[in-house]
Structures are given as C-alpha cells and as structure tokens.
Coordinates of C-alpha atoms and ligand atoms in Angstrom, one line a residue:
X1 CA -276.1 -79.0 106.2
X2 CA -278.9 -81.0 104.7
X3 CA -279.2 -81.9 101.0
X4 CA -282.2 -81.5 98.8
X5 CA -281.1 -84.6 96.8
X6 CA -280.3 -87.4 99.2
X7 CA -279.0 -90.7 98.0
X8 CA -281.9 -93.1 98.4
X9 CA -281.7 -96.5 96.9
X10 CA -284.7 -98.5 95.5
X11 CA -285.2 -100.2 98.9
X12 CA -285.6 -96.8 100.5
X13 CA -282.2 -97.0 102.3
X14 CA -280.6 -93.7 102.7
X15 CA -276.9 -93.7 101.8
X16 CA -274.8 -91.5 104.1
X17 CA -271.5 -93.3 104.4
X18 CA -268.7 -93.5 101.8
X19 CA -265.7 -95.7 102.1
X20 CA -263.1 -94.3 99.8
X21 CA -260.1 -96.3 98.8
X22 CA -257.2 -94.0 98.1
X23 CA -254.8 -96.7 96.9
X24 CA -254.9 -100.5 96.4
X25 CA -251.2 -100.8 97.3
X26 CA -250.0 -102.0 100.7
X27 CA -246.8 -102.6 102.6
X28 CA -248.2 -105.8 104.2
X29 CA -249.4 -109.0 102.5
X30 CA -252.0 -110.5 104.9
X31 CA -252.6 -114.0 103.7
X32 CA -256.4 -113.8 103.6
X33 CA -256.3 -110.4 101.8
X34 CA -253.8 -110.6 99.0
X35 CA -251.2 -112.9 97.4
X36 CA -247.5 -112.2 97.8
X37 CA -247.2 -111.2 94.2
X38 CA -250.3 -109.0 94.0
X39 CA -250.9 -107.2 90.7
X40 CA -251.7 -103.6 91.6
X41 CA -253.7 -101.1 89.5
X42 CA -251.5 -99.1 87.2
X43 CA -250.7 -95.8 88.9
X44 CA -251.9 -93.8 85.9
X45 CA -255.4 -95.1 86.4
X46 CA -255.6 -94.1 90.0
X47 CA -257.5 -90.8 90.7
X48 CA -255.3 -87.8 91.5
X49 CA -255.6 -86.0 94.8
X50 CA -257.6 -83.3 93.2
X51 CA -260.0 -85.8 91.6
X52 CA -260.5 -87.6 94.9
X53 CA -261.2 -84.3 96.6
X54 CA -263.6 -83.1 94.0
X55 CA -265.4 -86.4 94.0
X56 CA -265.7 -86.4 97.8
X57 CA -267.2 -82.9 97.7
X58 CA -269.8 -84.1 95.2
X59 CA -270.7 -86.9 97.6
X60 CA -271.0 -84.5 100.5
X61 CA -273.3 -82.4 98.4
X62 CA -275.6 -85.4 97.9
X63 CA -275.8 -86.1 101.7
X64 CA -272.8 -88.2 102.5
X65 CA -272.0 -87.3 106.1
X66 CA -269.3 -89.8 106.9
X67 CA -266.2 -90.7 104.9
X68 CA -263.8 -93.4 105.7
X69 CA -260.5 -93.4 103.9
X70 CA -259.1 -96.9 103.3
X71 CA -257.3 -99.0 100.8
X72 CA -255.0 -101.0 100.4
X73 CA -253.1 -99.2 103.0
X74 CA -254.1 -95.5 102.9
X75 CA -250.9 -94.3 104.5
X76 CA -248.7 -95.6 101.8
X77 CA -250.1 -93.0 99.4
X78 CA -247.8 -90.0 99.6
X79 CA -250.3 -87.2 99.4
X80 CA -252.7 -88.9 101.8
X81 CA -252.3 -86.3 104.6
X82 CA -253.1 -83.5 102.1
X83 CA -256.4 -85.3 101.3
X84 CA -257.1 -85.7 105.1
X85 CA -256.5 -82.0 105.6
X86 CA -258.6 -81.0 102.6
X87 CA -261.6 -83.2 103.7
X88 CA -261.1 -82.2 107.3
X89 CA -262.0 -78.6 106.3
X90 CA -265.5 -79.9 105.4
X91 CA -266.1 -81.1 108.9
X92 CA -269.0 -79.2 110.3
X93 CA -269.9 -78.1 106.8
X94 CA -271.8 -81.1 105.5
X95 CA -269.3 -83.7 106.7
X96 CA -270.0 -85.0 110.2
X97 CA -267.2 -87.6 110.4
X98 CA -263.9 -88.2 108.7
X99 CA -262.0 -91.4 109.6
X100 CA -259.7 -94.0 108.3
X101 CA -258.8 -97.6 108.4
X102 CA -255.1 -98.4 108.6
X103 CA -252.7 -101.2 109.4
X104 CA -250.8 -98.6 111.5
X105 CA -247.3 -99.5 110.2
X106 CA -246.7 -95.9 109.3
X107 CA -249.1 -94.3 111.7
X108 CA -246.5 -93.1 114.2
X109 CA -245.3 -90.5 111.7
X110 CA -248.8 -89.3 110.8
X111 CA -251.0 -89.6 113.9
X112 CA -250.5 -85.9 115.0
X113 CA -251.3 -84.6 111.5
X114 CA -254.4 -86.8 111.3
X115 CA -255.7 -85.6 114.6
X116 CA -254.9 -82.0 113.8
X117 CA -257.0 -82.3 110.6
X118 CA -260.1 -83.1 112.7
X119 CA -260.2 -86.9 112.7
X120 CA -261.4 -88.2 116.1
X121 CA -261.4 -92.0 115.8
X122 CA -259.7 -94.5 113.6
X123 CA -259.8 -98.2 113.0
X124 CA -256.6 -100.2 113.1
X125 CA -256.4 -103.8 111.9
X126 CA -254.5 -106.1 114.2
X127 CA -254.8 -109.9 114.0
X128 CA -252.2 -111.0 116.5
X129 CA -249.8 -109.7 119.2
X130 CA -247.3 -112.4 118.6
X131 CA -244.4 -111.1 116.5
X132 CA -243.7 -114.4 114.7
X133 CA -247.3 -115.0 114.0
X134 CA -247.7 -111.5 112.7
X135 CA -244.7 -111.9 110.4
X136 CA -246.2 -115.2 109.0
X137 CA -249.7 -113.8 108.6
X138 CA -248.8 -110.4 107.2
X139 CA -245.6 -111.8 105.5
X140 CA -243.7 -108.7 106.8
X141 CA -242.1 -108.5 110.2
X142 CA -243.6 -105.1 111.2
X143 CA -245.5 -105.8 114.5
X144 CA -243.2 -103.4 116.5
X145 CA -244.1 -100.5 114.0
X146 CA -247.8 -101.3 114.3
X147 CA -247.6 -101.2 118.1
X148 CA -245.7 -97.9 117.9
X149 CA -248.4 -96.6 115.5
X150 CA -251.2 -97.6 117.9
X151 CA -249.4 -95.8 120.8
X152 CA -248.9 -92.7 118.7
X153 CA -252.5 -92.6 117.7
X154 CA -253.6 -92.8 121.4
X155 CA -251.1 -90.2 122.4
X156 CA -252.4 -87.9 119.7
X157 CA -255.9 -88.2 121.2
X158 CA -257.4 -90.4 118.5
X159 CA -259.9 -93.0 119.7
X160 CA -258.8 -96.3 118.4
X161 CA -260.9 -99.4 117.5
X162 CA -259.2 -102.6 116.6
X163 CA -260.4 -104.9 113.9
X164 CA -259.3 -108.5 114.1
X165 CA -260.1 -111.2 111.5
X166 CA -260.8 -114.4 113.4
X167 CA -258.8 -117.2 111.7
X168 CA -259.0 -120.9 112.6
X169 CA -255.6 -122.3 113.5
X170 CA -253.9 -118.9 113.3
X171 CA -255.2 -116.5 116.0
X172 CA -258.2 -118.3 117.4
X173 CA -256.5 -119.2 120.7
X174 CA -255.3 -115.6 121.1
X175 CA -258.6 -113.9 120.8
X176 CA -259.3 -113.7 124.6
X177 CA -255.9 -112.2 125.1
X178 CA -256.4 -109.7 122.3
X179 CA -259.7 -108.6 123.8
X180 CA -258.1 -108.1 127.2
X181 CA -255.1 -106.3 125.8
X182 CA -257.3 -103.9 123.7
X183 CA -259.8 -103.2 126.5
X184 CA -257.0 -102.7 128.9
X185 CA -255.7 -99.9 126.7
X186 CA -259.1 -98.3 126.3
X187 CA -259.7 -99.6 122.8
X188 CA -262.9 -101.4 121.5
X189 CA -262.2 -104.5 119.5
X190 CA -264.3 -105.9 116.6
X191 CA -263.9 -109.4 115.3
X192 CA -264.6 -110.1 111.6
X193 CA -265.2 -113.3 109.7
X194 CA -262.9 -113.9 106.7
X195 CA -264.7 -113.1 103.4
X196 CA -264.2 -114.8 100.0
X197 CA -262.9 -111.7 98.1
X198 CA -260.2 -112.1 95.5
X199 CA -257.7 -114.9 94.8
X200 CA -255.1 -115.6 97.5
X201 CA -252.6 -118.4 97.7
X202 CA -254.5 -120.2 100.4
X203 CA -258.0 -121.7 100.6
X204 CA -259.7 -119.3 103.0
X205 CA -262.2 -122.0 104.0
X206 CA -259.2 -123.7 105.8
X207 CA -259.1 -120.6 108.2
X208 CA -262.8 -119.7 108.2
X209 CA -263.9 -119.4 111.8
X210 CA -267.6 -118.7 112.4
X211 CA -268.0 -116.0 115.0
X212 CA -270.9 -118.0 116.6
X213 CA -268.2 -120.5 117.6
X214 CA -265.8 -117.7 118.8
X215 CA -268.6 -116.2 120.9
X216 CA -269.5 -119.4 122.6
X217 CA -265.8 -119.9 123.5
X218 CA -265.4 -116.3 124.7
X219 CA -268.4 -116.8 127.0
X220 CA -266.3 -119.3 128.9
X221 CA -263.9 -116.5 129.8
X222 CA -266.1 -113.4 129.8
X223 CA -269.6 -112.3 130.6
X224 CA -271.0 -110.8 127.3
X225 CA -274.1 -108.7 127.4
X226 CA -275.7 -107.5 124.2
X227 CA -275.3 -103.8 123.9
X228 CA -277.5 -101.2 122.2
X229 CA -274.4 -99.5 120.8
X230 CA -274.5 -98.9 117.1
X231 CA -272.1 -97.2 114.7
X232 CA -274.3 -97.4 111.7
X233 CA -272.3 -100.4 110.5
X234 CA -272.8 -104.1 110.4
X235 CA -271.2 -104.9 113.8
X236 CA -273.3 -106.1 116.7
X237 CA -271.8 -105.1 120.1
X238 CA -271.5 -106.7 123.5
X239 CA -270.3 -105.2 126.8
X240 CA -267.6 -107.3 128.4
X241 CA -268.2 -107.2 132.2
X242 CA -264.7 -108.4 133.2
X243 CA -262.8 -105.7 131.1
X244 CA -265.4 -102.9 131.0
X245 CA -264.8 -102.8 127.2
X246 CA -266.9 -103.4 124.1
X247 CA -266.6 -106.3 121.7
X248 CA -268.1 -106.1 118.2
X249 CA -268.9 -109.0 116.0
X250 CA -269.2 -108.7 112.2
X251 CA -270.7 -111.8 110.6
X252 CA -271.1 -111.4 106.9
X253 CA -271.4 -115.1 106.3
X254 CA -273.4 -116.4 109.2
X255 CA -275.7 -113.5 109.5
X256 CA -276.8 -111.2 106.8
X257 CA -276.5 -107.5 107.7
X258 CA -277.8 -105.9 104.5
X259 CA -281.1 -104.5 105.6
X260 CA -279.8 -101.4 107.3
X261 CA -277.0 -100.8 104.8
X262 CA -276.1 -97.1 104.5
X263 CA -272.9 -97.3 102.6
X264 CA -271.2 -97.3 99.3
X265 CA -267.6 -97.9 98.3
X266 CA -265.3 -96.2 95.7
X267 CA -262.0 -97.7 94.5
X268 CA -258.9 -95.7 94.0
X269 CA -259.6 -95.6 90.2
X270 CA -263.1 -94.1 90.9
X271 CA -265.2 -97.2 90.4
X272 CA -268.2 -97.0 92.7
X273 CA -269.4 -100.4 94.1
X274 CA -272.8 -100.0 95.7
X275 CA -272.3 -103.4 97.4
X276 CA -269.1 -105.0 98.8
X277 CA -270.5 -108.4 97.9
X278 CA -271.8 -107.7 94.4
X279 CA -270.4 -107.0 90.9
X280 CA -272.5 -103.9 90.2
X281 CA -270.4 -100.9 89.4
X282 CA -270.5 -97.3 88.2
X283 CA -267.5 -95.5 86.6
X284 CA -267.1 -92.2 88.4
X285 CA -263.7 -91.5 86.9
X286 CA -265.3 -91.2 83.5
X287 CA -267.8 -88.8 85.0
X288 CA -265.1 -86.7 86.6
X289 CA -263.2 -86.5 83.4
X290 CA -266.2 -85.6 81.2
X291 CA -267.1 -82.2 79.8
X292 CA -269.6 -81.5 82.6
X293 CA -268.2 -83.3 85.6
X294 CA -270.7 -82.1 88.1
X295 CA -273.8 -83.2 86.2
X296 CA -272.1 -86.4 85.1
X297 CA -271.2 -87.2 88.8
X298 CA -274.7 -86.6 89.9
X299 CA -276.1 -88.8 87.1
X300 CA -273.6 -91.5 88.1
X301 CA -274.7 -91.4 91.7
X302 CA -278.3 -91.7 90.7
X303 CA -277.5 -94.7 88.6
X304 CA -275.6 -96.3 91.6
X305 CA -278.8 -95.9 93.7
X306 CA -280.8 -97.7 91.0
X307 CA -278.5 -100.7 90.9
X308 CA -277.6 -101.1 94.6
X309 CA -278.7 -104.7 95.3
X310 CA -280.9 -105.7 98.2
X311 CA -278.3 -108.0 99.7
X312 CA -275.0 -109.8 99.2
X313 CA -274.7 -113.6 98.7
X314 CA -271.3 -114.5 100.0
X315 CA -270.4 -118.2 100.3
X316 CA -267.0 -119.2 101.8
X317 CA -267.3 -122.8 100.7
X318 CA -267.8 -122.3 96.9
X319 CA -266.8 -125.4 94.9
X320 CA -263.0 -125.5 94.4
X321 CA -262.4 -122.8 97.0
X322 CA -263.0 -120.1 94.3
X323 CA -263.6 -116.6 95.7
X324 CA -267.1 -115.4 95.6
X325 CA -265.8 -112.2 93.8
X326 CA -262.6 -111.7 91.8
X327 CA -262.1 -108.4 93.5
X328 CA -259.8 -108.2 96.5
X329 CA -260.9 -106.3 99.7
X330 CA -257.8 -104.1 99.2
X331 CA -259.4 -102.9 95.9
X332 CA -262.8 -101.9 97.2
X333 CA -261.5 -101.0 100.7
X334 CA -262.4 -102.8 103.9
Ligands
SAM1 N1 -254.8 -101.8 105.0 C1 -255.8 -101.3 105.9 C2 -256.0 -102.3 107.0 O1 -255.6 -103.4 107.0 O2 -256.6 -101.8 108.0 C3 -257.1 -101.0 105.3 C4 -257.6 -101.9 104.2 S1 -258.0 -103.6 104.7 C5 -258.5 -104.2 103.2 C6 -259.4 -103.3 105.7 C7 -259.8 -104.5 106.5 O3 -260.2 -105.5 105.7 C8 -258.8 -105.0 107.4 O4 -259.3 -105.0 108.8 C9 -258.6 -106.4 106.9 O5 -258.3 -107.3 108.0 C10 -259.9 -106.7 106.3 N2 -259.8 -107.8 105.3 C11 -259.1 -107.9 104.2 N3 -259.4 -109.0 103.4 C12 -260.4 -109.6 104.0 C13 -261.1 -110.7 103.8 N4 -260.9 -111.5 102.7 N5 -262.1 -111.1 104.7 C14 -262.4 -110.3 105.8 N6 -261.7 -109.2 106.1 C15 -260.7 -108.8 105.2
SF4_2 FE1 -252.7 -104.7 103.5 FE2 -254.9 -104.2 104.9 FE3 -254.9 -106.2 103.1 FE4 -253.4 -106.5 105.2 S1 -255.6 -106.4 105.2 S2 -252.7 -106.8 103.1 S3 -252.8 -104.5 105.7 S4 -254.8 -104.0 102.7

C-alpha cells in the first residue's frame, strides 16, 4: 500500500521507519544505559495497548513501512505479545516489517508467539559471553536466560542479529570471540559505540572505545571486506572471510550517519523524537487523547517533519562528563 501523504522532512528525507518504545522499564541495569536506581516514568503516563495500536496504525497510514518495538525492555510489558499480534496483522497491508530489539532475558517464553505473529528477524543485545562480566555489566546475573532466549529465537525460525556495545576495559578483548561465536551460530553481529544519553553512575568516556580502533585490531584476526549490504540503518557492513558472517559497525560519534536518516522514535508516553540526538519533541499522546485524534495525530506528524534536525551533535567528552542529552536510551528506545 502506498500513501498519498508520505512523511517527508525539510531535507527531503522520506521517513519510513518507526522505533516505538513500549516501556522504559527493564529487568537489567546495563551500566552505560541506566543507573541502578533508575526513576521510571509513572505507569499512568504510559500509553495503553489500544493507544499504541491506534498510533501505529496512524503511522502506517502516513507511509511508515517498518516498525521496531523496543524499550526499555519490550518483553517486560505484559501485553506486549498482544501488540505484536495486532501489528502483525498489518503485515502485507501497509506494513512491510515488524521487528523488535530485546535483551532476550524473557525471550525463551515468547519466541514462538513472536514468530507466529509474522516477525521474521529480531535484534538481541549481548555485550559479553562471560557470566561474571555480564553480571557486573548488566548488574543482574541473567546470562544463562539470555543464551536460552537466543536459542529459542533461532529454534522458532527468527533471524537473529546481535548488537554489542564496544566498551574499553570491559569487553574489548572479547570482541573477536563474540564475532566468531555469533557467526558460528549464523547470526550477524553489529558493534556500537557508547553514546552520551542520560545520567549513569559512571563516566562513559572511561569506557568509550572508538570503532576505528576496534576495526584495526579486528583486522589482525580477520579479513574484513566492505559490503554493499544495507538495512536502511546507520550500520556499515563488512564481510568476514574467516567466518563467512557479516560484521556491522555503528559509529555515531566518529562518523556522522544523519544524511540518509529515515527514522523517528516514539517513547512509551507518546513523545515523538524526530532525532535520537536532539531535544526536539512532539506530544502524540495529547493528540491521541484530543477530540479529533486522527486529525490531531496527522497534524502532529506534519509538525515532526518540520522540526526534524539535519544532524545530531553528540560529544562523549563533554566537560564534567555530562551527558549530551538528559534522556536515557531506554526512554527513546535504542
Ligand atoms: N532492552 C533492549 C535491549 O537492550 O536490547 C532494548 C532497548 S536498549 C536501550 C537498545 C540498545 O541500546 C541496546 O543494544 C543497548 O546496548 C543500546 N544502548 C543503551 N544505552 C546506550 C548508550 N548510552 N550508548 C550506546 N548504546 C546504548
Ligand atoms: Fe535494559 Fe536494554 Fe538498557 Fe540494558 S540496554 S539496561 S537491557 S534497556
């Protein structure tokens, strides 16, 4: 289905990809993502299942063809599978792809339902295969559950891509082993640089590892050939000759990827952020709860197109280690 009212921003970028956070809550506490005592959004402010569904339909009507459900941890939301099923029914009817990003701690219980709803591939975040290191980094000893979740997803026929945040002094020495492990199991792996989003207990700059450095080191172990593969996202891909797998690199800090941006993000309370790295925002919850929700949602989406900035301006080394943005990644969705 094509739309007569596509979402086009003022730089003529066509927006077709929505990342929708269904909750900001999480059962892990990854040190770079959130503090141990994270203050979560009041539950009353979070959009209901029905509101999320209606909003998503409004987006599809305006030409969004891909939706990624994220969070926080999307699978900690109780009615999550209902939402996956409801949106799955739009596949082939405006929606081309429905997917999610998860930490996989609860995936073993849900993988079959997710696959049955029409999801074909998912992203799973995994920063280490070492149980102690995982427990320290995520502040919860749940690596066995994550590995079970990954196995269940593959058994359910879901294609899995792993996302790994490269962290100096934490997992940098393990990256070649992670690449080999993932590729050995038929999963692509994408490395991400840590981004300065939201207050955490640590100074992220201490663990910031430029991927240019990681790439040079990996080239000692592997033959990396730049690949034409694109997923419409910011990752640049390399084929790894020794493993036959694909390695993605996302470098928000060392290499700006804004030119081809096709995405917007909505928080669990219905706040639309046209840029992950900017403070611009449009309140879709107010639109959804207004007297004429359809017209109000449309107008809000037009506004979002007018204010989407040309590029982000992250800096990891801001004075005093202050985050570039007060918002955590778990609020806007990764
Ligand atoms: N809880 C789910 C998960 O971990 O996959 C989904 C949400 S999480 C916010 C999405 C992704 O964002 C994860 O891959 C995580 O590693 C990444 N992330 C969180 N905070 C980050 C930060 N400050 N810099 C870079 N990546 C971050
Ligand atoms: Fe939770 Fe994902 Fe953030 Fe880790 S990265 S604390 S799993 S939201």
